[in-house]
Amino acid sequence: MSEAESGASTPGEHHDPDSHDPDGHGRHDEHAHHDEGFVKKYIFSCDHKIIGIQYGITALLFLAFGFSLMLLMRWSMAYPDEEITILGLGKLLWPDTGGKMSEDVYNQFGAMHGTIMVFMGVVPLAVGAFGNYFVPLQIGAVDMAFPRLNMSSSWAFFGGCVVMLTSFFLEGGPAQSGWTSYAPLSVTAAGSGQTFWLVGMILLITSSLLGSVNFIVTIIQLRAPGLTFMRLPFFVWAQLVTAFLLLLAFPPLEAAGIFQLMDRVAGTSFFMPEGLMLSGSLFSFGGEPIAGHGSPLLWQHLFWFLAHPEVYVLILPALGIVAEVVANNTRKPLFGYKSLVYSLIFLGFMSFIVWAHHMFLTGMGTTISSFFQTTTMIISIPSVVILTALFLSLWGGSIRFNTPMLFALGFLPMFGIGGLTGLPLGLTGADIHLHDSYYVIGHFHYVVAPGTIIALFAGIYYWFPKMTGRKMNEILGKLHFAGTFLCMNGIFFPMLIQGLAGVSRRLADGGATYAHAQPYLYLNKVMTHSAWALAAFQLVFIVNFVWSYFAGRKVSANHWEATTVEWSACPSPPIGHGNFPDGRVPVFHRGPYEYSVPGQDKDYTPQDERLEPEPQSVAAASPAGETPGGEEGSN
Amino acid sequence: MEIPYAVTERPDTGLNNGKLGIWLFLASEVMLFGALFSCYIFMRVLAPSYTPADEQKTQILQEIIASPHHVHERMEDGTSQLEESEFRQIKQSWNFYTGILEPTMFLAMTNTFVLIASSVTMVMAWASLKMNNYRKYLIYVALTIALALTFMVIKTFEYNHKFHEGIFPHTSNMFAIYFTMTGLHGLHVVGGVIVLTYLLFFSRGMWQREPDRLAGRVECTGLYWHFVDLVWIFLFPVFYLLN
């Protein structure tokens, strides 16, 4: 029988050394140093922190790669039909065409830029990296609920990335039908690029699904004693709702991916209309015309059923990070914690019933489009509540303008612009003009780039000291912030202007052949130069990151004097395989943002700190191993 | 380093980790198969119908329906007096090929009972384990695997029959979704067989050291297995009876 679990309701107790090691290492005392080989410790690690770092490094590399694709695309838009002269890249990559990017390559880069940024950049960083690393720490858990499933998720992710990257080296190049892969273009696309995209997506979706199960079970089951749901840090709430979105929204895209794969590989007609002509003849499979009578619209419905919740997956962890950084650097609790939480839950629920606002111009009837317009307008309410609460959290605060806070502050108006520009898109009338224009691109990039990515930078600067025990350089950080903030606006604001003027999206020459676009073509150069300047400022970040990792100033375990337990209850970095010293999991006594509590000698009171006399309202059973008296503050 | 509540239940939720995890996973599977069934509805609604233009064509059509074997040959041998467009319309109309499904309908019905039986043996396996009878547990797991493999064998016969008749996924939308959905379900059966094989051959160590943990794993596997059975309970009427 298992002695370790019978009767012991408290996690992290000093356990019987004879109990079975869940990692399958055999029976030896877990408190003895594990003699793990390099491979088991770093390549096949089941530790959430190592897995988080693996996701993080991979995601940052893909963000850089996806950014590079766009840098080349922007050159083609600003200087259409010319050699790409910057850094001699044109001649290097496309010697056959004299250094010019062909339109096919532009389309390939466009499709892969979107796919890579969303599925291999932002979500793995926000959820796979930050979520994996900090959710267990913030709830006082020793690891995720299913460590080996966590490892499987990360390997499925890696497999998906390999497949996607490999597609660049295929003869016909990677997918080129947009990240949205609309049928029948995607089904009829020549070469194997699109097929590789579908297989890669299936692997990435599998990774997300397994990961989301892990997150939800961890947050529900592994909260340490005293941690009720309404005492959870907002970051954890955001990750919980995000995990539900991933769990329930991804399967229809998996179904759609299988259907499209069947259409491409087995000649079925799930998405193929009747009588489709390709290059002058009926589209056929194996010599005979396809069955037809399928529905291209069906792909759109299945795709957007996921892809709309997906955009909330992109923003929610970012909101979580911003909330943590704002509370910490205003030295006061968040405004309206309960409203924030209820808004988050309502947002998650609503996100499932707005998807067809991406399809207003597909010929749907006025009744159904009115339905989606209404739900879209309603969903803006919780978003506004959350943003307003974050703004109001600043009021009366004792604001510290360190680098993470600058990024968090920058996020707020940027997300405001992103959200507000979404409103005309959600109104069917205005969307008639704005659909498929640069306004759409401006809108969603404002939310993701000056929005989420800036929030992720805040997270990196904020949590770097916890992960490494060193801090990043403040001057370089502030330089990085200023340049990034300015350049991102330089790139994305002109898109709104061009879009209102009617410039269409996905044009390799940036609209040069259209009369109505002529007065606004100069903006292409503005945007391109801003993009390359943005790239230069990211070099500042990369230098700062790498240098600080090796030689940054060492700091204390609770460098930012924060109240959440990842700061107060474990060292920097946390103990491998166990997180907390001596296996003592923290006990939670209060809410997550008890800053500037009157009567306390510090301006922050960590969640796990014991105060004399002990409060009466501790929720769970008190652990047997807790020592009376004394603070359990930072190391 | 022990993960809490892997076996014992957390007091406020009443669940252990595995049970919550598998139910969440099944929720996502419901979304997957739900999307697939919704697509079935879409495809069926979108399918054209063929109305014979005259008496002679009605007769030809009835002959073809009455004797669906080697349909392709009969329709393509040039003597059927059907035009190309009519030929395509017949192929695409939803109910036309259901005649093809009829010979294998009893095979599919057998499969239904096979899967239901496998769900019963799965529960018996879990119950035996809870009653500390490891030998009976092994027998019942082996039976479950055998029944699952029977299901796959019968399915292979069914598929082969169709391929032999010249019916492939690309033949018509009806068969496209038939093969895709039953195929995906079959893959889920195979996945279950892999897990059950592990529970059959590699569980002795855990039975000796942590029997409750093994029972938890068997229970989660059982939940998954019942779900796979349930999907078939929906698939069978939709594809074999509703046409």
XYZ file of N, CA and C in Angstrom, chain A residues 36-242:
621
model
N 20.975 12.219 -12.154
C 20.359 12.150 -13.472
C 21.402 12.453 -14.516
N 21.367 11.709 -15.589
C 22.254 12.040 -16.685
C 21.801 13.349 -17.321
N 22.662 13.895 -18.172
C 22.355 15.146 -18.847
C 21.064 15.012 -19.654
N 20.936 13.829 -20.312
C 19.784 13.636 -21.186
C 18.489 13.664 -20.389
N 18.465 12.919 -19.280
C 17.233 12.869 -18.494
C 16.972 14.211 -17.838
N 18.031 14.919 -17.466
C 17.838 16.143 -16.706
C 17.422 17.297 -17.598
N 17.960 17.366 -18.806
C 17.695 18.536 -19.630
C 16.915 18.237 -20.887
N 17.117 17.061 -21.495
C 16.424 16.793 -22.751
C 15.047 16.197 -22.485
N 14.980 15.229 -21.596
C 13.709 14.595 -21.300
C 13.240 14.950 -19.895
N 13.420 16.178 -19.522
C 13.055 16.585 -18.166
C 11.557 16.573 -17.980
N 11.128 16.182 -16.782
C 9.735 16.289 -16.427
C 9.511 17.461 -15.476
N 10.546 18.210 -15.173
C 10.407 19.327 -14.231
C 9.793 20.514 -14.954
N 8.754 21.079 -14.360
C 8.015 22.139 -15.059
C 8.879 23.346 -15.355
N 9.914 23.565 -14.530
C 10.747 24.749 -14.772
C 11.626 24.557 -16.001
N 12.212 23.361 -16.109
C 13.053 23.088 -17.279
C 12.194 23.092 -18.539
N 11.022 22.466 -18.441
C 10.131 22.443 -19.603
C 9.721 23.858 -19.968
N 9.449 24.673 -18.948
C 9.094 26.064 -19.213
C 10.208 26.794 -19.939
N 11.424 26.584 -19.513
C 12.555 27.241 -20.176
C 12.720 26.727 -21.600
N 12.508 25.412 -21.781
C 12.593 24.864 -23.140
C 11.574 25.537 -24.060
N 10.327 25.619 -23.579
C 9.313 26.310 -24.362
C 9.733 27.748 -24.626
N 10.267 28.401 -23.576
C 10.598 29.815 -23.687
C 11.675 30.095 -24.717
N 12.766 29.335 -24.649
C 13.853 29.567 -25.604
C 13.380 29.274 -27.030
N 12.656 28.151 -27.179
C 12.142 27.811 -28.514
C 11.229 28.907 -29.031
N 10.337 29.384 -28.154
C 9.387 30.408 -28.580
C 10.099 31.694 -28.962
N 11.108 32.101 -28.174
C 11.822 33.332 -28.513
C 12.521 33.197 -29.858
N 13.105 32.021 -30.118
C 13.766 31.817 -31.403
C 12.757 31.905 -32.537
N 11.566 31.307 -32.340
C 10.572 31.379 -33.400
C 9.997 32.770 -33.559
N 9.873 33.519 -32.442
C 9.432 34.901 -32.578
C 10.419 35.665 -33.456
N 11.703 35.430 -33.221
C 12.725 36.099 -34.034
C 12.616 35.674 -35.486
N 12.383 34.390 -35.718
C 12.293 33.889 -37.087
C 11.072 34.448 -37.792
N 9.912 34.404 -37.100
C 8.697 34.942 -37.710
C 8.836 36.430 -37.992
N 9.523 37.138 -37.094
C 9.791 38.568 -37.279
C 10.660 38.781 -38.517
N 11.656 37.933 -38.694
C 12.542 38.066 -39.850
C 11.781 37.890 -41.157
N 10.839 36.939 -41.169
C 10.045 36.741 -42.379
C 9.311 38.032 -42.736
N 8.756 38.648 -41.667
C 7.985 39.853 -41.909
C 8.898 41.004 -42.365
N 10.136 41.059 -41.842
C 11.053 42.120 -42.246
C 11.299 42.080 -43.752
N 11.414 40.863 -44.267
C 11.631 40.725 -45.702
C 10.362 41.085 -46.478
N 9.220 40.660 -45.938
C 7.955 40.986 -46.596
C 7.765 42.494 -46.683
N 8.090 43.177 -45.573
C 7.895 44.622 -45.540
C 8.792 45.304 -46.561
N 9.978 44.739 -46.807
C 10.848 45.333 -47.811
C 10.192 45.247 -49.173
N 9.591 44.079 -49.420
C 8.905 43.896 -50.705
C 7.750 44.872 -50.840
N 7.102 45.208 -49.738
C 5.962 46.131 -49.822
C 6.404 47.568 -50.005
N 7.522 47.924 -49.365
C 7.969 49.311 -49.464
C 8.668 49.576 -50.790
N 9.386 48.578 -51.296
C 10.148 48.723 -52.539
C 9.772 47.594 -53.478
N 8.523 47.658 -53.978
C 8.049 46.510 -54.751
C 8.850 46.320 -56.030
N 8.994 45.082 -56.373
C 9.651 44.716 -57.626
C 11.103 45.161 -57.695
N 11.707 45.323 -56.563
C 13.124 45.702 -56.539
C 13.900 44.635 -55.801
N 15.217 44.677 -56.027
C 16.072 43.761 -55.266
C 16.029 44.152 -53.790
N 16.074 43.151 -52.944
C 16.104 43.402 -51.508
C 17.557 43.639 -51.116
N 17.887 44.928 -50.926
C 19.298 45.275 -50.776
C 19.776 45.214 -49.331
N 18.884 45.268 -48.376
C 19.323 45.381 -46.991
C 20.113 44.143 -46.586
N 21.274 44.375 -46.074
C 22.195 43.302 -45.658
C 22.503 42.330 -46.793
N 22.248 42.751 -48.030
C 22.534 41.860 -49.153
C 21.706 40.596 -49.152
N 20.554 40.642 -48.457
C 19.779 39.422 -48.277
C 19.132 38.946 -49.575
N 18.774 39.907 -50.418
C 18.089 39.517 -51.635
C 18.932 38.582 -52.476
N 20.163 39.026 -52.755
C 21.050 38.217 -53.591
C 21.379 36.895 -52.917
N 21.401 36.931 -51.585
C 21.750 35.725 -50.832
C 20.657 34.674 -50.932
N 19.411 35.120 -50.802
C 18.315 34.162 -50.720
C 17.763 33.780 -52.089
N 17.695 34.767 -52.975
C 17.069 34.516 -54.264
C 17.977 34.947 -55.398
N 19.078 34.271 -55.565
C 20.014 34.688 -56.621
C 19.405 34.569 -58.018
N 18.442 33.642 -58.186
C 17.901 33.412 -59.519
C 17.077 34.576 -60.036
N 16.418 35.292 -59.123
C 15.551 36.375 -59.579
C 16.236 37.723 -59.408
N 17.529 37.710 -59.242
C 18.234 38.979 -59.074
C 17.980 39.622 -57.738
N 17.677 38.799 -56.737
C 17.513 39.363 -55.409
C 16.116 39.853 -55.115
N 15.165 39.587 -56.037
C 13.784 40.027 -55.780
C 13.005 38.896 -55.146
N 12.109 39.284 -54.242
C 11.216 38.288 -53.647
C 10.036 38.085 -54.585
N 9.782 36.862 -54.968
C 8.643 36.627 -55.848
C 7.349 36.681 -55.046
N 6.232 36.797 -55.772
C 4.964 36.900 -55.057
C 4.609 35.611 -54.333
N 5.009 34.481 -54.922
C 4.767 33.208 -54.244
C 5.507 33.160 -52.914
N 6.758 33.616 -52.944
C 7.539 33.607 -51.702
C 6.907 34.556 -50.700
N 6.423 35.711 -51.187
C 5.744 36.648 -50.293
C 4.570 35.958 -49.609
N 3.774 35.225 -50.392
C 2.628 34.522 -49.813
C 3.068 33.456 -48.826
N 4.158 32.775 -49.167
C 4.645 31.743 -48.238
C 5.075 32.384 -46.918
N 5.841 33.464 -47.047
C 6.292 34.133 -45.834
C 5.104 34.654 -45.037
N 4.101 35.167 -45.733
C 2.935 35.685 -45.037
C 2.220 34.601 -44.259
N 1.990 33.455 -44.900
C 1.290 32.367 -44.224
C 2.102 31.873 -43.025
N 3.402 31.725 -43.235
C 4.220 31.158 -42.160
C 4.475 32.176 -41.062
N 4.541 33.467 -41.414
C 4.701 34.488 -40.375
C 3.552 34.382 -39.380
N 2.332 34.323 -39.891
C 1.174 34.230 -39.012
C 1.181 32.960 -38.188
N 1.395 31.833 -38.879
C 1.375 30.550 -38.177
C 2.445 30.503 -37.094
N 3.659 30.902 -37.463
C 4.768 30.796 -36.511
C 4.556 31.715 -35.331
N 4.147 32.960 -35.593
C 3.986 33.897 -34.487
C 2.916 33.430 -33.514
N 1.789 32.971 -34.046
C 0.694 32.579 -33.158
C 0.997 31.276 -32.451
N 1.304 30.210 -33.232
C 1.344 28.867 -32.650
C 2.713 28.439 -32.153
N 3.765 29.074 -32.637
C 5.097 28.670 -32.206
C 5.841 29.786 -31.485
N 5.249 30.943 -31.402
C 5.888 32.072 -30.738
C 5.123 32.505 -29.505
N 4.021 33.204 -29.727
C 3.325 33.843 -28.608
C 2.724 32.830 -27.636
N 1.939 31.874 -28.122
C 1.270 30.952 -27.187
C 2.283 30.088 -26.425
N 3.299 29.524 -27.096
C 4.277 28.762 -26.306
C 4.994 29.611 -25.267
N 5.222 30.900 -25.584
C 5.907 31.731 -24.594
C 4.956 32.071 -23.449
N 3.736 32.501 -23.806
C 2.802 32.952 -22.772
C 2.300 31.796 -21.914
N 1.949 30.687 -22.552
C 1.360 29.567 -21.815
C 2.413 28.512 -21.491
N 3.143 28.062 -22.532
C 4.100 26.987 -22.309
C 5.256 27.397 -21.424
N 5.730 28.618 -21.594
C 6.888 29.036 -20.810
C 6.449 29.651 -19.480
N 5.810 30.824 -19.552
C 5.431 31.488 -18.305
C 4.434 30.666 -17.504
N 3.475 30.072 -18.200
C 2.467 29.289 -17.486
C 3.079 28.101 -16.778
N 3.848 27.313 -17.530
C 4.468 26.127 -16.956
C 5.379 26.471 -15.792
N 6.179 27.513 -15.970
C 7.164 27.855 -14.928
C 6.494 28.387 -13.694
N 5.539 29.347 -13.865
C 5.092 30.089 -12.689
C 3.771 29.655 -12.092
N 2.912 28.961 -12.822
C 1.650 28.557 -12.196
C 1.898 27.629 -11.006
N 2.693 26.565 -11.164
C 2.915 25.727 -9.970
C 3.533 26.510 -8.811
N 4.466 27.405 -9.133
C 5.117 28.169 -8.065
C 4.112 29.059 -7.359
N 3.273 29.732 -8.149
C 2.354 30.684 -7.521
C 1.258 30.023 -6.701
N 0.978 28.733 -6.964
C -0.043 28.070 -6.159
C 0.577 27.186 -5.080
N 1.912 27.239 -4.991
C 2.555 26.453 -3.935
C 2.613 24.975 -4.240
N 2.751 24.616 -5.495
C 2.831 23.197 -5.871
C 4.267 22.832 -6.205
N 4.588 21.542 -6.054
C 5.962 21.125 -6.314
C 6.218 20.914 -7.792
N 5.149 20.710 -8.577
C 5.282 20.565 -10.023
C 3.871 20.593 -10.610
N 3.749 20.347 -11.884
C 2.417 20.216 -12.471
C 1.827 18.881 -12.038
N 0.512 18.739 -12.256
C -0.158 17.509 -11.817
C 0.355 16.286 -12.565
N 0.715 16.463 -13.826
C 1.159 15.323 -14.631
C 2.493 15.665 -15.278
N 3.616 15.479 -14.561
C 4.905 15.907 -15.122
C 5.265 15.224 -16.427
N 4.964 13.937 -16.543
C 5.353 13.262 -17.782
C 4.472 13.691 -18.948
N 3.201 13.993 -18.663
C 2.334 14.522 -19.713
C 2.864 15.871 -20.168
N 3.409 16.638 -19.222
C 4.011 17.927 -19.546
C 5.153 17.736 -20.521
N 5.979 16.736 -20.242
C 7.090 16.456 -21.149
C 6.571 16.027 -22.518
N 5.529 15.199 -22.545
C 4.959 14.771 -23.835
C 4.437 15.962 -24.617
N 3.790 16.883 -23.917
C 3.293 18.090 -24.584
C 4.437 18.833 -25.227
N 5.535 18.972 -24.487
C 6.622 19.767 -25.047
C 7.263 19.045 -26.215
N 7.284 17.727 -26.188
C 7.847 17.001 -27.339
C 6.913 17.029 -28.550
N 5.607 17.001 -28.305
C 4.675 17.147 -29.422
C 4.835 18.532 -30.042
N 5.029 19.527 -29.170
C 5.267 20.888 -29.654
C 6.525 20.929 -30.508
N 7.572 20.305 -29.994
C 8.829 20.295 -30.724
C 8.647 19.625 -32.079
N 7.914 18.497 -32.089
C 7.668 17.803 -33.353
C 6.940 18.688 -34.344
N 5.925 19.395 -33.855
C 5.198 20.304 -34.736
C 6.106 21.373 -35.303
N 6.976 21.905 -34.452
C 7.907 22.940 -34.922
C 8.838 22.384 -35.994
N 9.342 21.174 -35.776
C 10.254 20.567 -36.759
C 9.545 20.412 -38.101
N 8.302 19.918 -38.053
C 7.555 19.734 -39.303
C 7.365 21.073 -40.008
N 6.974 22.099 -39.243
C 6.760 23.419 -39.851
C 8.047 23.975 -40.449
N 9.155 23.829 -39.727
C 10.431 24.345 -40.230
C 10.869 23.586 -41.472
N 10.655 22.264 -41.420
C 11.065 21.443 -42.563
C 10.363 21.884 -43.830
N 9.123 22.369 -43.671
C 8.366 22.721 -44.869
C 9.036 23.823 -45.666
N 9.923 24.613 -45.017
C 10.626 25.661 -45.760
C 11.596 25.084 -46.778
N 12.016 23.841 -46.534
C 13.026 23.248 -47.401
C 12.439 22.328 -48.460
N 11.095 22.287 -48.522
C 10.478 21.476 -49.553
C 10.657 22.150 -50.912
N 10.473 21.352 -51.931
C 10.693 21.884 -53.272
C 9.722 23.011 -53.585
N 8.470 22.816 -53.173
C 7.484 23.849 -53.474
C 7.388 24.901 -52.384
N 8.244 24.801 -51.379
C 8.204 25.762 -50.294
C 7.121 25.453 -49.295
N 7.013 26.292 -48.265
C 6.021 26.039 -47.217
C 4.622 26.423 -47.666
N 3.684 26.317 -46.717
C 2.298 26.682 -46.998
C 2.234 28.125 -47.474
N 1.308 28.387 -48.372
C 1.201 29.761 -48.857
C -0.236 30.222 -49.015
N -1.126 29.635 -48.223
C -2.521 30.021 -48.350
C -2.991 30.819 -47.155
N -2.084 31.589 -46.566
C -2.464 32.356 -45.387
C -2.438 31.484 -44.148
N -2.308 32.120 -42.978
C -2.342 31.297 -41.772
C -3.741 30.720 -41.592
N -4.712 31.294 -42.343
C -6.080 30.835 -42.228
C -6.393 29.655 -43.149
N -5.479 29.379 -44.110
C -5.609 28.193 -44.952
C -6.995 27.959 -45.524
N -7.605 28.985 -46.070
C -8.964 28.826 -46.600
C -8.963 27.846 -47.773
N -9.995 26.982 -47.749
C -10.255 26.127 -48.899
C -11.009 26.955 -49.921
N -11.012 26.656 -51.203
C -10.264 25.592 -51.851
C -8.825 25.933 -52.221
N -8.382 27.151 -51.982
C -6.997 27.496 -52.341
C -5.997 26.570 -51.660
N -6.222 26.363 -50.344
C -5.262 25.551 -49.592
C -5.292 24.100 -50.053
N -6.468 23.624 -50.422
C -6.562 22.221 -50.846
C -5.876 22.030 -52.189
N -6.020 23.032 -53.069
C -5.464 22.868 -54.411
C -4.016 23.320 -54.513
N -3.452 23.863 -53.439
C -2.083 24.370 -53.511
C -1.125 23.251 -53.878
N -0.249 23.555 -54.819
C 0.680 22.535 -55.307
C 1.774 22.268 -54.283
N 2.436 21.145 -54.418
C 3.538 20.834 -53.523
C 3.049 20.278 -52.197
N 3.980 20.028 -51.301
C 3.642 19.407 -50.027
C 3.611 20.395 -48.873
N 3.865 21.666 -49.155
C 3.963 22.642 -48.077
C 2.730 22.686 -47.205
N 1.561 22.740 -47.848
C 0.313 22.819 -47.099
C 0.072 21.536 -46.319
N 0.448 20.398 -46.913
C 0.274 19.134 -46.199
C 1.131 19.108 -44.936
N 2.381 19.590 -45.070
C 3.240 19.659 -43.890
C 2.631 20.589 -42.850
N 2.039 21.694 -43.297
C 1.390 22.627 -42.376
C 0.308 21.916 -41.583
N -0.493 21.108 -42.285
C -1.586 20.408 -41.611
C -1.045 19.406 -40.595
N -0.032 18.664 -40.978
C 0.531 17.695 -40.038
C 1.154 18.421 -38.847
N 1.880 19.508 -39.147
C 2.462 20.288 -38.056
C 1.397 20.809 -37.121
N 0.290 21.310 -37.674
C -0.789 21.832 -36.836
C -1.370 20.738 -35.964
N -1.543 19.545 -36.507
C -2.099 18.457 -35.702
C -1.197 18.180 -34.507
N 0.132 18.199 -34.718
C 1.051 17.978 -33.598
C 0.973 19.123 -32.593
N 0.914 20.363 -33.092
C 0.857 21.513 -32.180
C -0.444 21.507 -31.389
N -1.553 21.131 -32.056
C -2.833 21.078 -31.356
C -2.802 20.002 -30.273
N -2.213 18.851 -30.601
C -2.104 17.787 -29.593
C -1.345 18.288 -28.380
N -0.229 18.998 -28.631
C 0.551 19.539 -27.528
C -0.301 20.455 -26.651
N -1.054 21.340 -27.283
C -1.911 22.264 -26.535
C -2.965 21.537 -25.718
N -3.576 20.522 -26.333
C -4.652 19.813 -25.637
C -4.119 19.129 -24.383
N -3.001 18.416 -24.538
C -2.439 17.723 -23.380
C -2.030 18.742 -22.321
N -1.443 19.858 -22.775
C -1.015 20.876 -21.818
C -2.179 21.484 -21.072
N -3.280 21.725 -21.768
C -4.401 22.387 -21.111
C -5.005 21.507 -20.018
N -5.046 20.188 -20.262
C -5.537 19.284 -19.212
C -4.661 19.426 -17.977
N -3.348 19.448 -18.218
C -2.386 19.564 -17.124
C -2.609 20.830 -16.309
N -2.774 21.951 -17.014
C -2.940 23.230 -16.318
C -4.189 23.229 -15.456
N -5.303 22.765 -16.013
C -6.561 22.832 -15.269
C -6.489 21.940 -14.033
N -5.991 20.717 -14.199
C -5.924 19.819 -13.038
C -4.969 20.383 -11.998
N -3.848 20.936 -12.451
C -2.890 21.512 -11.500
C -3.520 22.621 -10.682
N -4.207 23.554 -11.361
C -4.744 24.708 -10.651
C -5.876 24.288 -9.713
N -6.679 23.321 -10.117
C -7.788 22.912 -9.259
C -7.299 22.048 -8.104
N -6.403 21.107 -8.398
C -6.064 20.092 -7.404
C -4.831 20.403 -6.557
N -3.882 21.146 -7.083
C -2.605 21.245 -6.384
C -2.395 22.575 -5.665
N -3.489 23.304 -5.441
C -3.336 24.530 -4.662
C -2.936 24.165 -3.233
N -1.974 24.903 -2.714
C -1.482 24.621 -1.364
C -2.555 24.992 -0.338
N -2.409 24.519 0.896
C -3.414 24.835 1.914
C -3.600 26.331 2.090
N -4.846 26.747 2.245
C -5.147 28.152 2.458
C -5.374 28.911 1.170
N -5.065 28.291 0.022
C -5.214 29.018 -1.239
C -6.585 28.722 -1.840
N -7.539 29.578 -1.503
C -8.859 29.465 -2.114
C -8.814 30.087 -3.503
N -9.857 29.835 -4.288
C -9.858 30.366 -5.653
C -9.767 31.882 -5.663
N -10.448 32.541 -4.717
C -10.430 33.999 -4.743
C -9.172 34.581 -4.105
N -8.234 33.721 -3.758
C -6.922 34.232 -3.329
C -5.859 33.965 -4.376
N -6.282 33.392 -5.531
C -5.316 33.082 -6.576
C -4.758 34.371 -7.183
N -3.460 34.421 -7.481
C -2.958 35.559 -8.252
C -3.692 35.632 -9.581
N -3.899 36.835 -10.074
C -4.662 37.008 -11.311
C -4.020 36.264 -12.474
N -2.683 36.160 -12.453
C -1.982 35.420 -13.500
C -2.478 33.981 -13.567
N -2.716 33.377 -12.404
C -3.164 31.987 -12.387
C -4.591 31.874 -12.916
N -5.446 32.815 -12.528
C -6.809 32.827 -13.079
C -6.771 32.925 -14.600
N -5.920 33.824 -15.102
C -5.825 33.997 -16.556
C -5.396 32.695 -17.215
N -4.442 32.005 -16.614
C -3.974 30.748 -17.200
C -5.063 29.672 -17.126
N -5.874 29.711 -16.069
C -6.949 28.712 -15.937
C -7.978 28.874 -17.052
N -8.415 30.129 -17.270
C -9.406 30.363 -18.322
C -8.799 30.050 -19.688
N -7.542 30.463 -19.875
C -6.851 30.156 -21.134
C -6.828 28.654 -21.396
